[in-house]
Tab-separated table of C-alpha atoms in Angstrom:
chain	number	residue	atom	x	y	z
J	401	ASP	CA	111.797	23.501	-99.775
J	402	GLY	CA	114.666	24.890	-97.741
J	403	GLY	CA	116.509	22.471	-95.513
J	404	ILE	CA	115.226	19.232	-97.052
J	405	THR	CA	116.767	17.692	-100.125
J	406	GLN	CA	115.441	14.812	-102.161
J	407	SER	CA	117.306	13.107	-104.931
J	408	PRO	CA	116.973	12.456	-107.716
J	409	LYS	CA	114.227	14.767	-109.006
J	410	TYR	CA	113.185	12.242	-111.668
J	411	LEU	CA	113.711	8.475	-111.490
J	412	PHE	CA	112.926	5.824	-114.042
J	413	ARG	CA	112.938	2.101	-113.311
J	414	LYS	CA	111.868	-1.126	-114.892
J	415	GLU	CA	109.134	-3.169	-113.277
J	416	GLY	CA	110.492	-5.703	-110.794
J	417	GLN	CA	113.409	-3.562	-109.625
J	418	ASN	CA	113.734	-2.096	-106.149
J	419	VAL	CA	114.575	1.600	-106.010
J	420	THR	CA	115.682	3.830	-103.125
J	421	LEU	CA	114.702	7.477	-102.829
J	422	SER	CA	116.919	9.759	-100.804
J	423	CYS	CA	115.781	12.316	-98.224
J	424	GLU	CA	118.152	14.468	-96.174
J	425	GLN	CA	117.367	17.337	-93.802
J	426	ASN	CA	119.625	19.840	-92.046
J	427	LEU	CA	116.905	21.335	-89.844
J	428	ASN	CA	117.784	19.193	-86.819
J	429	HIS	CA	114.222	17.866	-86.828
J	430	ASP	CA	113.407	14.713	-84.918
J	431	ALA	CA	110.418	13.594	-87.006
J	432	MET	CA	110.470	12.663	-90.673
J	433	TYR	CA	107.738	11.477	-93.045
J	434	TRP	CA	107.245	9.970	-96.485
J	435	TYR	CA	104.156	10.710	-98.555
J	436	ARG	CA	102.898	9.575	-101.903
J	437	GLN	CA	100.996	12.019	-104.116
J	438	ASP	CA	98.694	10.886	-106.907
J	439	PRO	CA	96.531	13.195	-109.018
J	440	GLY	CA	93.248	14.068	-107.311
J	441	GLN	CA	94.051	12.120	-104.151
J	442	GLY	CA	96.048	14.503	-102.043
J	443	LEU	CA	98.966	13.134	-100.043
J	444	ARG	CA	98.953	9.750	-98.340
J	445	LEU	CA	101.350	8.810	-95.555
J	446	ILE	CA	103.654	5.867	-96.268
J	447	TYR	CA	105.970	5.792	-93.242
J	448	TYR	CA	106.999	8.127	-90.476
J	449	SER	CA	109.785	8.247	-87.927
J	450	GLN	CA	109.612	10.060	-84.616
J	451	ILE	CA	113.221	9.453	-83.661
J	452	VAL	CA	116.404	7.786	-84.884
J	453	ASN	CA	116.227	3.992	-85.191
J	454	ASP	CA	112.447	4.011	-84.930
J	455	PHE	CA	109.722	4.209	-87.586
J	456	GLN	CA	106.073	3.302	-88.009
J	457	LYS	CA	103.832	2.379	-90.895
J	458	GLY	CA	101.480	4.970	-92.277
J	459	ASP	CA	98.307	4.381	-94.237
J	460	ILE	CA	99.854	2.812	-97.343
J	461	ALA	CA	103.080	1.084	-96.221
J	462	GLU	CA	102.683	-2.126	-98.249
J	463	GLY	CA	105.460	-2.505	-100.798
J	464	TYR	CA	107.687	0.115	-99.165
J	465	SER	CA	110.480	0.033	-96.596
J	466	VAL	CA	112.462	2.687	-94.730
J	467	SER	CA	115.389	3.090	-92.376
J	468	ARG	CA	116.372	5.830	-89.932
J	469	GLU	CA	119.992	5.256	-88.974
J	470	LYS	CA	120.831	8.949	-88.784
J	471	LYS	CA	118.767	11.902	-87.626
J	472	GLU	CA	119.199	13.742	-90.896
J	473	SER	CA	118.437	10.873	-93.280
J	474	PHE	CA	115.271	8.874	-94.003
J	475	PRO	CA	115.581	6.880	-97.252
J	476	LEU	CA	112.571	5.160	-98.777
J	477	THR	CA	112.837	1.922	-100.772
J	478	VAL	CA	110.092	1.151	-103.241
J	479	THR	CA	110.138	-2.609	-103.622
J	480	SER	CA	108.949	-4.788	-106.476
J	481	ALA	CA	106.002	-5.732	-104.253
J	482	GLN	CA	104.480	-2.270	-104.664
J	483	LYS	CA	101.785	-2.823	-107.266
J	484	ASN	CA	101.523	0.714	-108.600
J	485	PRO	CA	104.759	2.556	-107.785
J	486	THR	CA	104.580	5.346	-110.353
J	487	ALA	CA	103.878	8.512	-108.348
J	488	PHE	CA	105.318	11.707	-106.921
J	489	TYR	CA	107.046	11.046	-103.584
J	490	LEU	CA	107.438	13.742	-100.964
J	491	CYS	CA	109.591	13.700	-97.857
J	492	ALA	CA	108.878	15.997	-94.920
J	493	SER	CA	110.198	16.744	-91.461
J	494	SER	CA	108.983	18.473	-88.323
J	495	ILE	CA	110.550	19.523	-85.023
J	496	GLY	CA	108.830	16.574	-83.404
J	497	SER	CA	105.608	14.658	-83.544
J	498	SER	CA	104.439	15.016	-79.945
J	499	SER	CA	102.555	18.198	-80.875
J	500	PRO	CA	100.884	19.391	-84.096
J	501	TYR	CA	103.983	21.068	-85.499
J	502	GLU	CA	103.990	22.167	-89.115
J	503	GLN	CA	105.857	19.943	-91.518
J	504	TYR	CA	108.486	21.136	-93.968
J	505	PHE	CA	108.595	19.423	-97.342
J	506	GLY	CA	111.316	18.558	-99.787
J	507	PRO	CA	110.977	19.212	-103.539
J	508	GLY	CA	109.877	15.649	-104.290
J	509	THR	CA	110.974	12.769	-106.507
J	510	ARG	CA	108.869	11.731	-109.470
J	511	LEU	CA	109.203	7.970	-109.948
J	512	THR	CA	108.152	6.309	-113.177
J	513	VAL	CA	108.130	2.525	-113.402
J	514	THR	CA	107.563	0.861	-116.766
X	749	ALA	CA	87.009	8.130	-89.522
X	750	GLN	CA	88.904	11.395	-89.399
X	751	SER	CA	88.939	13.201	-92.705
X	752	VAL	CA	89.264	16.460	-94.586
X	753	ALA	CA	87.097	17.516	-97.511
X	754	GLN	CA	87.873	20.116	-100.123
X	755	PRO	CA	84.646	20.254	-102.137
X	756	GLU	CA	86.002	22.211	-105.093
X	757	ASP	CA	88.534	20.694	-107.473
X	758	GLN	CA	89.205	24.146	-108.944
X	759	VAL	CA	88.491	27.755	-108.047
X	760	ASN	CA	88.703	30.477	-110.660
X	761	VAL	CA	89.019	34.136	-109.709
X	762	ALA	CA	90.055	37.363	-111.405
X	763	GLU	CA	93.169	39.158	-110.206
X	764	GLY	CA	92.318	41.757	-107.577
X	765	ASN	CA	89.156	39.965	-106.458
X	766	PRO	CA	88.835	38.192	-103.123
X	767	LEU	CA	89.305	34.446	-103.080
X	768	THR	CA	88.021	31.641	-100.887
X	769	VAL	CA	89.145	28.016	-100.924
X	770	LYS	CA	86.851	25.809	-98.874
X	771	CYS	CA	87.732	23.098	-96.368
X	772	THR	CA	85.622	21.084	-93.968
X	773	TYR	CA	86.862	18.490	-91.516
X	774	SER	CA	85.742	15.597	-89.392
X	775	VAL	CA	87.900	14.850	-86.354
X	776	SER	CA	87.366	13.764	-82.785
X	777	GLY	CA	88.701	16.050	-80.087
X	778	ASN	CA	90.366	19.391	-80.708
X	779	PRO	CA	91.028	20.105	-84.369
X	780	TYR	CA	94.481	21.234	-85.414
X	781	LEU	CA	94.174	22.580	-88.945
X	782	PHE	CA	96.678	23.564	-91.607
X	783	TRP	CA	96.870	25.019	-95.091
X	784	TYR	CA	99.691	24.242	-97.504
X	785	VAL	CA	100.369	25.415	-101.059
X	786	GLN	CA	102.087	23.499	-103.845
X	787	TYR	CA	103.519	25.002	-107.009
X	788	PRO	CA	104.035	22.723	-110.057
X	789	ASN	CA	106.563	19.935	-109.503
X	790	ARG	CA	107.501	21.295	-106.085
X	791	GLY	CA	107.041	20.270	-102.500
X	792	LEU	CA	104.398	21.759	-100.236
X	793	GLN	CA	104.892	25.064	-98.457
X	794	PHE	CA	103.280	25.811	-95.098
X	795	LEU	CA	100.843	28.757	-95.176
X	796	LEU	CA	99.166	28.842	-91.770
X	797	LYS	CA	97.712	26.785	-88.962
X	798	TYR	CA	95.020	26.899	-86.318
X	799	ILE	CA	95.781	25.377	-82.935
X	800	THR	CA	93.709	27.406	-80.507
X	801	GLY	CA	92.599	30.969	-79.814
X	802	ASP	CA	91.446	33.554	-82.363
X	803	ASN	CA	89.263	32.036	-85.074
X	804	LEU	CA	90.913	34.185	-87.758
X	805	VAL	CA	94.433	33.025	-88.476
X	806	LYS	CA	96.852	35.059	-90.579
X	807	GLY	CA	99.587	33.400	-92.584
X	808	SER	CA	102.121	33.849	-95.344
X	809	TYR	CA	101.660	35.839	-98.580
X	810	GLY	CA	98.582	37.684	-97.287
X	811	PHE	CA	96.488	34.562	-96.779
X	812	GLU	CA	94.216	34.047	-93.809
X	813	ALA	CA	91.827	31.332	-92.718
X	814	GLU	CA	88.711	31.335	-90.601
X	815	PHE	CA	88.027	28.520	-88.176
X	816	ASN	CA	84.326	27.844	-87.636
X	817	LYS	CA	83.709	25.163	-85.054
X	818	SER	CA	79.948	24.910	-85.538
X	819	GLN	CA	80.336	24.397	-89.291
X	820	THR	CA	83.549	22.349	-88.912
X	821	SER	CA	85.154	24.498	-91.556
X	822	PHE	CA	88.517	26.155	-92.082
X	823	HIS	CA	88.229	28.175	-95.284
X	824	LEU	CA	91.287	29.872	-96.783
X	825	LYS	CA	90.849	33.470	-97.870
X	826	LYS	CA	92.713	36.367	-99.401
X	827	PRO	CA	91.271	39.862	-99.913
X	828	SER	CA	92.919	40.477	-103.297
X	829	ALA	CA	94.154	37.621	-105.480
X	830	LEU	CA	97.370	37.732	-107.502
X	831	VAL	CA	98.159	35.765	-110.658
X	832	SER	CA	101.138	34.346	-108.748
X	833	ASP	CA	98.712	32.783	-106.221
X	834	SER	CA	97.747	30.229	-108.872
X	835	ALA	CA	98.720	26.873	-107.389
X	836	LEU	CA	97.365	23.749	-105.702
X	837	TYR	CA	96.127	24.273	-102.138
X	838	PHE	CA	95.809	21.572	-99.522
X	839	CYS	CA	93.921	21.643	-96.268
X	840	ALA	CA	95.108	19.221	-93.583
X	841	VAL	CA	94.084	18.131	-90.104
X	842	SER	CA	96.432	16.800	-87.431
X	843	PRO	CA	94.707	14.594	-84.876
X	844	PRO	CA	96.703	12.727	-82.210
X	845	GLY	CA	97.363	9.124	-83.144
X	846	MET	CA	97.252	5.952	-81.085
X	847	ASP	CA	100.955	6.418	-80.376
X	848	SER	CA	100.303	10.024	-79.288
X	849	SER	CA	102.064	11.378	-82.339
X	850	TYR	CA	100.534	14.027	-84.569
X	851	LYS	CA	100.391	13.297	-88.271
X	852	LEU	CA	98.753	15.163	-91.127
X	853	ILE	CA	95.645	13.983	-92.944
X	854	PHE	CA	95.292	15.851	-96.211
X	855	GLY	CA	92.346	16.863	-98.319
X	856	SER	CA	92.421	16.100	-102.027
X	857	GLY	CA	93.518	19.603	-102.957
X	858	THR	CA	91.965	22.569	-104.749
X	859	ARG	CA	93.551	24.139	-107.791
X	860	LEU	CA	93.363	27.932	-107.703
X	861	LEU	CA	93.522	29.727	-111.032
X	862	VAL	CA	93.808	33.519	-110.928
X	863	ARG	CA	93.293	35.104	-114.324
X	864	PRO	CA	94.820	38.488	-115.205
Protein backbone atom coordinates (compact mmCIF):
# COMPACT_ATOMS: atom_id res chain seq x y z
CA ASP A 1 0.00 0.00 0.00
CA GLY A 2 2.98 2.31 0.32
CA GLY A 3 2.78 5.62 -1.47
CA ILE A 4 -0.97 5.65 -2.13
CA THR A 5 -3.47 6.81 0.44
CA GLN A 6 -7.23 6.49 0.30
CA SER A 7 -9.60 8.08 2.72
CA PRO A 8 -11.74 7.33 4.50
CA LYS A 9 -11.35 3.58 5.08
CA TYR A 10 -15.09 3.17 5.70
CA LEU A 11 -17.83 5.44 4.37
CA PHE A 12 -21.54 5.33 4.98
CA ARG A 13 -24.09 7.31 2.98
CA LYS A 14 -27.80 7.51 2.46
CA GLU A 15 -29.25 6.65 -0.91
CA GLY A 16 -29.53 9.68 -3.18
CA GLN A 17 -26.42 11.42 -1.87
CA ASN A 18 -23.26 11.97 -3.89
CA VAL A 19 -20.03 10.96 -2.17
CA THR A 20 -16.39 11.64 -3.05
CA LEU A 21 -13.60 9.17 -2.35
CA SER A 22 -10.09 10.51 -2.00
CA CYS A 23 -6.95 9.07 -3.60
CA GLU A 24 -3.49 10.60 -3.24
CA GLN A 25 -0.12 9.25 -4.38
CA ASN A 26 3.43 10.44 -3.71
CA LEU A 27 5.10 8.07 -6.18
CA ASN A 28 5.30 10.67 -8.96
CA HIS A 29 3.30 8.33 -11.18
CA ASP A 30 1.64 9.68 -14.29
CA ALA A 31 -1.19 7.13 -14.52
CA MET A 32 -3.93 6.59 -11.97
CA TYR A 33 -6.90 4.21 -11.88
CA TRP A 34 -10.12 3.54 -9.99
CA TYR A 35 -11.49 0.04 -9.57
CA ARG A 36 -14.56 -1.41 -7.98
CA GLN A 37 -14.35 -4.78 -6.21
CA ASP A 38 -17.39 -6.95 -5.56
CA PRO A 39 -17.30 -10.44 -4.06
CA GLY A 40 -16.54 -13.11 -6.65
CA GLN A 41 -16.13 -10.63 -9.50
CA GLY A 42 -12.56 -9.51 -9.28
CA LEU A 43 -11.77 -5.86 -9.97
CA ARG A 44 -13.51 -3.79 -12.62
CA LEU A 45 -12.09 -0.56 -14.01
CA ILE A 46 -14.20 2.56 -13.47
CA TYR A 47 -11.98 5.37 -14.76
CA TYR A 48 -8.34 5.90 -15.54
CA SER A 49 -6.10 8.88 -16.16
CA GLN A 50 -2.89 8.80 -18.15
CA ILE A 51 -1.89 12.37 -17.39
CA VAL A 52 -3.03 15.48 -15.53
CA ASN A 53 -6.25 17.04 -16.83
CA ASP A 54 -7.10 13.95 -18.86
CA PHE A 55 -9.13 10.84 -18.01
CA GLN A 56 -11.05 8.11 -19.79
CA LYS A 57 -13.96 5.87 -18.95
CA GLY A 58 -13.29 2.29 -18.00
CA ASP A 59 -15.68 -0.63 -18.22
CA ILE A 60 -18.22 0.53 -15.63
CA ALA A 61 -18.11 4.36 -15.62
CA GLU A 62 -21.88 4.98 -15.45
CA GLY A 63 -22.84 6.77 -12.25
CA TYR A 64 -19.28 7.84 -11.45
CA SER A 65 -17.19 10.93 -12.16
CA VAL A 66 -13.53 11.85 -11.65
CA SER A 67 -11.14 14.76 -11.93
CA ARG A 68 -7.37 14.96 -12.33
CA GLU A 69 -6.33 18.52 -11.55
CA LYS A 70 -3.08 17.52 -9.88
CA LYS A 71 -0.65 14.73 -10.65
CA GLU A 72 -0.88 13.30 -7.16
CA SER A 73 -4.67 13.35 -6.76
CA PHE A 74 -7.49 11.46 -8.49
CA PRO A 75 -10.77 11.75 -6.55
CA LEU A 76 -13.77 9.63 -7.46
CA THR A 77 -17.36 10.83 -7.01
CA VAL A 78 -20.06 8.21 -6.69
CA THR A 79 -23.23 9.93 -7.81
CA SER A 80 -26.84 9.17 -6.97
CA ALA A 81 -27.15 7.78 -10.51
CA GLN A 82 -25.04 4.75 -9.59
CA LYS A 83 -27.62 2.04 -9.06
CA ASN A 84 -25.63 -0.23 -6.78
CA PRO A 85 -22.86 1.82 -5.15
CA THR A 86 -22.11 -0.37 -2.14
CA ALA A 87 -18.69 -1.90 -2.84
CA PHE A 88 -14.99 -1.81 -2.04
CA TYR A 89 -13.22 0.88 -4.08
CA LEU A 90 -9.54 0.66 -4.92
CA CYS A 91 -7.29 3.35 -6.34
CA ALA A 92 -4.05 2.49 -8.11
CA SER A 93 -1.20 4.20 -9.91
CA SER A 94 1.57 3.25 -12.30
CA ILE A 95 4.63 4.98 -13.74
CA GLY A 96 2.73 5.40 -16.98
CA SER A 97 0.28 3.58 -19.16
CA SER A 98 2.23 3.45 -22.42
CA SER A 99 3.74 0.10 -21.37
CA PRO A 100 2.47 -2.76 -19.19
CA TYR A 101 3.85 -1.36 -15.94
CA GLU A 102 2.73 -2.89 -12.67
CA GLN A 103 0.14 -0.95 -10.73
CA TYR A 104 0.44 -0.01 -7.08
CA PHE A 105 -2.74 -0.05 -5.03
CA GLY A 106 -4.05 1.94 -2.12
CA PRO A 107 -5.68 0.30 0.92
CA GLY A 108 -9.21 0.86 -0.39
CA THR A 109 -12.42 2.52 0.77
CA ARG A 110 -15.43 0.42 1.69
CA LEU A 111 -18.58 2.35 0.78
CA THR A 112 -21.95 1.36 2.18
CA VAL A 113 -25.08 3.07 0.89
CA THR A 114 -28.40 2.45 2.62
CA ALA B 1 -13.12 -10.51 -25.95
CA GLN B 2 -9.96 -10.45 -23.87
CA SER B 3 -10.34 -12.20 -20.56
CA VAL B 4 -8.71 -14.01 -17.67
CA ALA B 5 -10.06 -17.13 -16.01
CA GLN B 6 -9.23 -18.45 -12.58
CA PRO B 7 -11.08 -21.78 -12.50
CA GLU B 8 -10.80 -22.40 -8.77
CA ASP B 9 -12.63 -20.24 -6.26
CA GLN B 10 -10.53 -21.73 -3.45
CA VAL B 11 -7.37 -23.79 -3.11
CA ASN B 12 -6.59 -25.63 0.09
CA VAL B 13 -3.09 -26.84 0.90
CA ALA B 14 -1.19 -27.98 3.98
CA GLU B 15 1.72 -25.90 5.23
CA GLY B 16 4.99 -27.10 3.75
CA ASN B 17 3.35 -28.58 0.65
CA PRO B 18 3.70 -27.07 -2.81
CA LEU B 19 0.88 -24.89 -4.06
CA THR B 20 -0.48 -24.01 -7.48
CA VAL B 21 -3.07 -21.37 -8.30
CA LYS B 22 -4.30 -21.66 -11.87
CA CYS B 23 -4.84 -18.93 -14.46
CA THR B 24 -5.67 -19.07 -18.14
CA TYR B 25 -6.05 -16.11 -20.47
CA SER B 26 -7.47 -15.08 -23.79
CA VAL B 27 -5.82 -12.07 -25.43
CA SER B 28 -4.86 -11.00 -28.91
CA GLY B 29 -1.21 -10.22 -29.51
CA ASN B 30 1.54 -10.59 -26.93
CA PRO B 31 0.27 -11.40 -23.46
CA TYR B 32 1.50 -9.35 -20.53
CA LEU B 33 0.54 -11.23 -17.39
CA PHE B 34 0.53 -10.35 -13.70
CA TRP B 35 -0.19 -11.86 -10.31
CA TYR B 36 -1.38 -9.82 -7.35
CA VAL B 37 -2.23 -10.80 -3.77
CA GLN B 38 -4.82 -9.24 -1.49
CA TYR B 39 -4.99 -9.65 2.27
CA PRO B 40 -8.33 -8.99 4.04
CA ASN B 41 -9.56 -5.40 3.76
CA ARG B 42 -6.36 -4.31 2.04
CA GLY B 43 -5.32 -3.20 -1.39
CA LEU B 44 -3.60 -5.48 -3.88
CA GLN B 45 0.13 -6.13 -3.77
CA PHE B 46 2.14 -6.89 -6.91
CA LEU B 47 3.78 -10.34 -6.89
CA LEU B 48 5.28 -10.83 -10.35
CA LYS B 49 4.80 -10.28 -14.05
CA TYR B 50 5.63 -11.84 -17.39
CA ILE B 51 6.49 -9.53 -20.26
CA THR B 52 8.88 -11.54 -22.40
CA GLY B 53 11.79 -13.97 -22.11
CA ASP B 54 12.13 -16.87 -19.66
CA ASN B 55 8.86 -18.73 -19.17
CA LEU B 56 9.52 -19.13 -15.44
CA VAL B 57 9.14 -15.84 -13.62
CA LYS B 58 10.24 -15.38 -10.01
CA GLY B 59 8.55 -12.87 -7.75
CA SER B 60 8.06 -11.74 -4.18
CA TYR B 61 7.74 -13.98 -1.09
CA GLY B 62 9.09 -17.06 -2.89
CA PHE B 63 6.34 -17.18 -5.50
CA GLU B 64 6.96 -18.00 -9.13
CA ALA B 65 4.78 -18.40 -12.19
CA GLU B 66 5.12 -20.41 -15.36
CA PHE B 67 4.04 -18.96 -18.68
CA ASN B 68 2.82 -21.58 -21.15
CA LYS B 69 1.95 -20.10 -24.51
CA SER B 70 0.48 -23.25 -26.04
CA GLN B 71 -1.88 -23.74 -23.10
CA THR B 72 -2.44 -19.98 -22.63
CA SER B 73 -1.77 -20.40 -18.95
CA PHE B 74 0.15 -18.53 -16.28
CA HIS B 75 -0.09 -20.62 -13.12
CA LEU B 76 1.24 -19.30 -9.81
CA LYS B 77 3.38 -21.68 -7.79
CA LYS B 78 5.33 -21.92 -4.57
CA PRO B 79 7.43 -24.93 -3.52
CA SER B 80 6.49 -24.79 0.18
CA ALA B 81 3.36 -23.02 1.39
CA LEU B 82 3.19 -20.96 4.58
CA VAL B 83 0.11 -20.25 6.69
CA SER B 84 0.82 -16.56 6.08
CA ASP B 85 0.33 -17.13 2.32
CA SER B 86 -3.40 -17.47 2.96
CA ALA B 87 -4.99 -14.65 0.97
CA LEU B 88 -6.90 -13.82 -2.21
CA TYR B 89 -4.85 -14.10 -5.41
CA PHE B 90 -5.63 -12.35 -8.66
CA CYS B 91 -4.29 -13.05 -12.11
CA ALA B 92 -4.42 -10.16 -14.58
CA VAL B 93 -3.64 -9.52 -18.23
CA SER B 94 -2.60 -6.18 -19.71
CA PRO B 95 -3.40 -5.86 -23.40
CA PRO B 96 -2.88 -2.56 -25.25
CA GLY B 97 -6.07 -0.56 -25.58
CA MET B 98 -7.48 1.43 -28.47
CA ASP B 99 -5.74 4.50 -27.07
CA SER B 100 -2.46 2.55 -26.85
CA SER B 101 -2.60 2.52 -23.08
CA TYR B 102 -2.13 -0.64 -21.05
CA LYS B 103 -4.79 -1.45 -18.48
CA LEU B 104 -5.31 -4.50 -16.31
CA ILE B 105 -8.07 -7.05 -16.83
CA PHE B 106 -8.48 -9.14 -13.72
CA GLY B 107 -9.62 -12.67 -13.09
CA SER B 108 -12.25 -13.29 -10.43
CA GLY B 109 -9.69 -14.29 -7.82
CA THR B 110 -8.74 -17.50 -6.02
CA ARG B 111 -8.75 -17.78 -2.26
CA LEU B 112 -5.75 -19.71 -0.96
CA LEU B 113 -6.11 -21.36 2.42
CA VAL B 114 -2.98 -22.89 3.94
CA ARG B 115 -3.73 -25.02 6.97
CA PRO B 116 -1.12 -25.60 9.70
